[in-house]
mmCIF file of C-alpha atoms in Angstrom:
data_model
loop_
_atom_site.group_PDB
_atom_site.id
_atom_site.type_symbol
_atom_site.label_atom_id
_atom_site.label_comp_id
_atom_site.label_asym_id
_atom_site.label_seq_id
_atom_site.Cartn_x
_atom_site.Cartn_y
_atom_site.Cartn_z
ATOM 1 C CA SER A 1 15.467 104.330 151.854
ATOM 2 C CA TYR A 2 16.429 104.283 155.498
ATOM 3 C CA VAL A 3 18.443 107.278 156.713
ATOM 4 C CA LEU A 4 20.910 107.304 159.611
ATOM 5 C CA THR A 5 21.861 110.681 161.071
ATOM 6 C CA GLN A 6 25.114 111.335 162.932
ATOM 7 C CA PRO A 7 26.628 114.568 164.247
ATOM 8 C CA PRO A 8 29.566 115.660 162.064
ATOM 9 C CA SER A 9 31.974 116.002 164.943
ATOM 10 C CA VAL A 10 32.541 115.344 168.627
ATOM 11 C CA SER A 11 35.402 116.742 170.684
ATOM 12 C CA VAL A 12 36.586 115.229 173.927
ATOM 13 C CA ALA A 13 39.487 115.635 176.330
ATOM 14 C CA PRO A 14 41.756 112.666 177.051
ATOM 15 C CA GLY A 15 40.393 110.489 179.825
ATOM 16 C CA GLN A 16 36.865 111.723 179.359
ATOM 17 C CA THR A 17 33.892 110.034 177.691
ATOM 18 C CA ALA A 18 32.848 110.496 174.070
ATOM 19 C CA THR A 19 29.269 109.811 173.054
ATOM 20 C CA ILE A 20 28.372 109.421 169.381
ATOM 21 C CA THR A 21 24.737 109.234 168.369
ATOM 22 C CA CYS A 22 23.080 107.633 165.373
ATOM 23 C CA GLY A 23 19.483 108.607 164.746
ATOM 24 C CA GLY A 24 16.918 106.726 162.708
ATOM 25 C CA ASN A 25 13.212 106.017 162.641
ATOM 26 C CA ASN A 26 12.575 103.359 165.302
ATOM 27 C CA ILE A 27 16.223 102.354 165.074
ATOM 28 C CA GLY A 28 15.831 100.520 168.368
ATOM 29 C CA SER A 29 14.037 97.751 166.521
ATOM 30 C CA GLN A 30 17.093 97.164 164.312
ATOM 31 C CA SER A 31 20.574 95.810 164.944
ATOM 32 C CA VAL A 32 23.157 98.573 164.710
ATOM 33 C CA HIS A 33 26.867 98.181 164.100
ATOM 34 C CA TRP A 34 29.731 100.642 164.507
ATOM 35 C CA TYR A 35 33.039 101.111 162.695
ATOM 36 C CA GLN A 36 36.150 103.113 163.462
ATOM 37 C CA GLN A 37 38.188 104.520 160.597
ATOM 38 C CA ARG A 38 41.519 106.065 161.420
ATOM 39 C CA PRO A 39 43.031 108.467 158.867
ATOM 40 C CA GLY A 40 44.351 106.633 155.825
ATOM 41 C CA GLN A 41 43.146 103.249 157.021
ATOM 42 C CA ALA A 42 40.296 100.893 156.274
ATOM 43 C CA PRO A 43 37.364 100.790 158.713
ATOM 44 C CA VAL A 44 37.380 98.406 161.641
ATOM 45 C CA LEU A 45 34.335 96.919 163.357
ATOM 46 C CA VAL A 46 34.168 98.059 166.990
ATOM 47 C CA VAL A 47 30.611 97.168 168.031
ATOM 48 C CA TYR A 48 28.087 94.808 166.427
ATOM 49 C CA ASP A 49 24.506 93.876 167.202
ATOM 50 C CA ASP A 50 24.011 97.053 169.238
ATOM 51 C CA THR A 51 26.194 96.084 172.193
ATOM 52 C CA ASP A 52 28.688 93.319 171.344
ATOM 53 C CA ARG A 53 32.410 93.865 170.824
ATOM 54 C CA PRO A 54 34.853 91.865 168.722
ATOM 55 C CA SER A 55 37.408 90.157 170.939
ATOM 56 C CA ASP A 56 40.209 92.548 170.023
ATOM 57 C CA ILE A 57 38.271 95.748 170.814
ATOM 58 C CA PRO A 58 38.802 97.308 174.267
ATOM 59 C CA GLU A 59 35.978 97.334 176.798
ATOM 60 C CA ARG A 60 36.127 101.123 176.662
ATOM 61 C CA PHE A 61 33.933 100.869 173.567
ATOM 62 C CA SER A 62 30.272 100.190 174.251
ATOM 63 C CA GLY A 63 26.995 100.495 172.421
ATOM 64 C CA PHE A 64 23.321 101.011 173.202
ATOM 65 C CA ASN A 65 20.241 101.189 171.049
ATOM 66 C CA PHE A 66 16.729 102.254 172.023
ATOM 67 C CA GLY A 67 13.891 104.188 170.500
ATOM 68 C CA ASN A 68 15.108 106.463 167.718
ATOM 69 C CA THR A 69 18.756 106.657 168.746
ATOM 70 C CA ALA A 70 21.706 104.288 168.858
ATOM 71 C CA THR A 71 24.797 105.342 170.793
ATOM 72 C CA LEU A 72 28.476 104.477 170.737
ATOM 73 C CA THR A 73 30.300 105.423 173.919
ATOM 74 C CA ILE A 74 34.060 105.588 174.251
ATOM 75 C CA SER A 75 35.195 105.719 177.867
ATOM 76 C CA ARG A 76 38.573 106.975 179.072
ATOM 77 C CA VAL A 77 39.321 108.401 175.652
ATOM 78 C CA GLU A 78 42.887 108.101 174.352
ATOM 79 C CA ALA A 79 44.687 109.935 171.586
ATOM 80 C CA GLY A 80 44.524 106.776 169.466
ATOM 81 C CA ASP A 81 40.713 106.944 169.473
ATOM 82 C CA GLU A 82 40.832 109.969 167.212
ATOM 83 C CA ALA A 83 39.062 108.753 164.077
ATOM 84 C CA ASP A 84 35.854 108.781 162.070
ATOM 85 C CA TYR A 85 33.056 106.596 163.402
ATOM 86 C CA TYR A 86 30.179 105.212 161.353
ATOM 87 C CA CYS A 87 26.988 103.483 162.359
ATOM 88 C CA GLN A 88 25.441 100.924 160.009
ATOM 89 C CA LEU A 89 22.449 98.652 159.719
ATOM 90 C CA TRP A 90 20.703 96.398 157.247
ATOM 91 C CA ASP A 91 17.417 97.716 155.855
ATOM 92 C CA GLY A 92 15.301 94.614 155.351
ATOM 93 C CA ASP A 93 12.656 96.452 153.326
ATOM 94 C CA SER A 94 15.129 97.262 150.557
ATOM 95 C CA ASP A 95 17.784 94.611 151.265
ATOM 96 C CA HIS A 96 20.282 97.456 151.361
ATOM 97 C CA TYR A 97 23.004 98.138 153.885
ATOM 98 C CA VAL A 98 23.001 101.685 155.196
ATOM 99 C CA PHE A 99 25.780 103.753 156.754
ATOM 100 C CA GLY A 100 25.438 106.884 158.782
ATOM 101 C CA SER A 101 27.182 110.004 157.564
ATOM 102 C CA GLY A 102 30.024 109.570 160.014
ATOM 103 C CA THR A 103 31.272 111.424 163.086
ATOM 104 C CA THR A 104 34.795 112.720 163.488
ATOM 105 C CA VAL A 105 36.060 112.332 167.028
ATOM 106 C CA THR A 106 38.745 114.822 167.969
ATOM 107 C CA VAL A 107 40.797 114.315 171.104
ATOM 108 C CA LEU A 108 41.698 117.732 172.508
ATOM 109 C CA GLU B 1 47.446 87.115 158.372
ATOM 110 C CA VAL B 2 43.935 86.765 156.996
ATOM 111 C CA GLN B 3 43.186 89.560 154.592
ATOM 112 C CA LEU B 4 41.206 90.651 151.575
ATOM 113 C CA VAL B 5 43.157 92.130 148.697
ATOM 114 C CA GLU B 6 41.527 94.327 146.074
ATOM 115 C CA SER B 7 42.947 95.032 142.650
ATOM 116 C CA GLY B 8 41.904 96.520 139.340
ATOM 117 C CA GLY B 9 41.490 100.174 140.229
ATOM 118 C CA GLY B 10 42.677 102.894 137.922
ATOM 119 C CA PHE B 11 42.042 106.105 136.055
ATOM 120 C CA LEU B 12 39.513 106.267 133.270
ATOM 121 C CA GLN B 13 37.147 108.568 131.447
ATOM 122 C CA PRO B 14 33.397 108.813 131.964
ATOM 123 C CA GLY B 15 31.508 106.073 130.201
ATOM 124 C CA GLY B 16 34.323 103.590 130.577
ATOM 125 C CA SER B 17 34.375 100.159 132.214
ATOM 126 C CA LEU B 18 36.523 98.541 134.859
ATOM 127 C CA ARG B 19 36.544 95.242 136.713
ATOM 128 C CA LEU B 20 37.652 95.089 140.316
ATOM 129 C CA SER B 21 38.810 91.861 141.924
ATOM 130 C CA CYS B 22 38.916 90.811 145.557
ATOM 131 C CA THR B 23 41.004 87.837 146.590
ATOM 132 C CA ALA B 24 41.130 86.338 150.056
ATOM 133 C CA SER B 25 44.560 85.608 151.458
ATOM 134 C CA LYS B 26 44.913 82.759 153.955
ATOM 135 C CA LEU B 27 41.149 82.468 154.008
ATOM 136 C CA ASN B 28 38.584 80.449 152.137
ATOM 137 C CA PHE B 29 35.747 82.883 152.018
ATOM 138 C CA SER B 30 33.482 80.789 149.853
ATOM 139 C CA ASN B 31 31.030 80.426 152.760
ATOM 140 C CA TYR B 32 30.758 84.149 153.346
ATOM 141 C CA TRP B 33 28.648 86.893 151.891
ATOM 142 C CA VAL B 34 30.892 89.543 150.335
ATOM 143 C CA HIS B 35 30.279 93.219 149.675
ATOM 144 C CA TRP B 36 31.782 96.225 147.984
ATOM 145 C CA VAL B 37 31.740 99.500 149.908
ATOM 146 C CA ARG B 38 33.093 102.741 148.491
ATOM 147 C CA GLN B 39 34.332 106.022 149.879
ATOM 148 C CA GLY B 40 34.617 109.126 147.753
ATOM 149 C CA PRO B 41 37.425 111.610 148.428
ATOM 150 C CA GLY B 42 36.793 113.191 151.804
ATOM 151 C CA LYS B 43 33.403 111.512 151.994
ATOM 152 C CA GLY B 44 31.730 108.823 154.081
ATOM 153 C CA LEU B 45 31.226 105.112 153.533
ATOM 154 C CA VAL B 46 28.642 104.024 150.988
ATOM 155 C CA TRP B 47 27.506 100.453 150.501
ATOM 156 C CA VAL B 48 27.588 99.399 146.837
ATOM 157 C CA SER B 49 26.754 95.739 146.398
ATOM 158 C CA ARG B 50 26.489 92.314 148.024
ATOM 159 C CA ILE B 51 26.696 88.718 146.854
ATOM 160 C CA THR B 52 25.641 85.706 148.882
ATOM 161 C CA SER B 53 27.918 82.760 149.537
ATOM 162 C CA ASP B 54 26.332 80.633 146.825
ATOM 163 C CA GLY B 55 26.340 83.537 144.377
ATOM 164 C CA ARG B 56 22.653 83.151 143.652
ATOM 165 C CA SER B 57 21.515 86.391 145.234
ATOM 166 C CA THR B 58 22.881 89.869 144.696
ATOM 167 C CA SER B 59 21.850 93.338 145.787
ATOM 168 C CA TYR B 60 22.865 96.806 144.620
ATOM 169 C CA ALA B 61 22.644 100.381 145.769
ATOM 170 C CA ASP B 62 20.234 102.395 143.657
ATOM 171 C CA SER B 63 23.096 104.577 142.407
ATOM 172 C CA VAL B 64 24.833 101.654 140.681
ATOM 173 C CA LYS B 65 22.001 99.287 139.846
ATOM 174 C CA GLY B 66 22.016 98.440 136.156
ATOM 175 C CA ARG B 67 25.620 99.606 135.732
ATOM 176 C CA PHE B 68 27.563 97.411 138.189
ATOM 177 C CA THR B 69 27.569 93.625 138.461
ATOM 178 C CA ILE B 70 28.949 91.611 141.359
ATOM 179 C CA SER B 71 30.004 88.003 140.865
ATOM 180 C CA ARG B 72 32.239 85.378 142.428
ATOM 181 C CA ASP B 73 34.436 82.486 141.344
ATOM 182 C CA LYS B 74 34.721 79.996 144.173
ATOM 183 C CA ALA B 75 37.472 78.037 142.496
ATOM 184 C CA LYS B 76 39.604 81.189 142.417
ATOM 185 C CA ASN B 77 38.433 82.390 145.851
ATOM 186 C CA THR B 78 37.690 85.724 144.217
ATOM 187 C CA VAL B 79 34.831 88.207 144.070
ATOM 188 C CA TYR B 80 34.491 90.677 141.210
ATOM 189 C CA LEU B 81 32.786 94.001 140.608
ATOM 190 C CA GLN B 82 32.209 94.802 136.964
ATOM 191 C CA MET B 83 31.610 98.520 136.619
ATOM 192 C CA ASN B 84 30.174 99.886 133.378
ATOM 193 C CA SER B 85 29.047 103.332 132.251
ATOM 194 C CA LEU B 86 31.243 104.904 134.892
ATOM 195 C CA ARG B 87 30.529 108.423 136.038
ATOM 196 C CA VAL B 88 32.631 111.089 137.707
ATOM 197 C CA GLU B 89 30.668 110.499 140.901
ATOM 198 C CA ASP B 90 31.828 106.877 140.975
ATOM 199 C CA THR B 91 35.295 108.125 141.878
ATOM 200 C CA ALA B 92 36.155 106.494 145.185
ATOM 201 C CA VAL B 93 38.216 103.978 147.068
ATOM 202 C CA TYR B 94 36.429 100.657 146.713
ATOM 203 C CA TYR B 95 36.672 98.288 149.651
ATOM 204 C CA CYS B 96 36.022 94.572 149.499
ATOM 205 C CA VAL B 97 34.309 93.556 152.705
ATOM 206 C CA ARG B 98 33.352 90.274 154.320
ATOM 207 C CA GLU B 99 30.072 89.955 156.111
ATOM 208 C CA GLY B 100 30.612 88.132 159.395
ATOM 209 C CA GLY B 101 29.201 84.630 159.711
ATOM 210 C CA ASP B 102 30.577 81.429 158.241
ATOM 211 C CA GLY B 103 27.628 80.172 156.238
ATOM 212 C CA TYR B 104 25.026 82.641 157.458
ATOM 213 C CA PRO B 105 24.358 86.388 157.276
ATOM 214 C CA THR B 106 25.077 88.680 160.207
ATOM 215 C CA TRP B 107 24.370 92.057 158.592
ATOM 216 C CA TYR B 108 27.706 93.558 159.708
ATOM 217 C CA PHE B 109 31.191 93.661 158.200
ATOM 218 C CA ASP B 110 33.994 92.001 160.124
ATOM 219 C CA LEU B 111 36.863 92.046 157.620
ATOM 220 C CA TRP B 112 37.843 94.834 155.244
ATOM 221 C CA GLY B 113 40.428 95.032 152.501
ATOM 222 C CA ARG B 114 42.693 98.044 152.121
ATOM 223 C CA GLY B 115 40.779 99.299 149.114
ATOM 224 C CA THR B 116 41.542 100.130 145.500
ATOM 225 C CA LEU B 117 41.177 103.613 144.029
ATOM 226 C CA VAL B 118 38.964 104.240 141.026
ATOM 227 C CA THR B 119 39.184 107.680 139.450
ATOM 228 C CA VAL B 120 36.748 108.723 136.741
ATOM 229 C CA SER B 121 37.561 112.012 135.091
ATOM 230 C CA SER B 122 37.603 113.650 131.710
#
C-alpha cells in the first residue's frame, strides 16, 4: 500500500517559518490534505487538495505538492501552532485512505 | 454547534466484541461518506473504515478486514463500527469522521468527533 513519509519533528522559533514535508512516490499526482492535532484534541483539517484552506484556517498555513514531496508551510509561527501535523491522501488503487506518520512541531 | 459524537468504547479482553456508535448532532449527515480513524496511545492516525452515503459500499484497512464491520442507520442518523475478535493492538481512540462533500466524495476529512477509547487487554 501507499506509504507517506514525514520527519518526526520540526523545531521553529516564534515568528519564523516551519516547513513540514510529506514524501511519497509521485505524490504530486495525488491530492494531499493536512491536519493539525493539538495535544489532547481531535485533528483539524488545515489544508485540503494540496493548497486550499478551510475558511476558518489562517492564511499563515499553506500547502504545495510537486514531484515526490508535498509541503505544509506555517508562516509567522505562533505558540498555538505547536501540535502534531499529518498529511493524508486517498490511494485509488486500494481504495484506502493513508496518513503520514506525523510531524511534531515545537515552537522554541 | 455541529458535531459528531462517538460512544460505545470500553475495556475488554482479547477476542471480545464491541460496537461503536457515531451520532451527528445538529447535522443530517445522511448525504456524507463517514469513516472511522483510530489512534493508538502515543501513536499516529490510522484510517480504519469508510461507508458511502447510501451504505452500499464499504472499505476497510487490511488490519481490520474480516473482523470489523461498518454500517449506518439513516433513520437514526448514526454510523456504527462492529468490532469482533479484538486484539491488544486494536487499543486506540476511535474517531468518527465525516468526509467533506454533501453528496459526493472529496477524499479528505472535514469534521471529526472527539473520539471514544477502546482498550483491549488481558
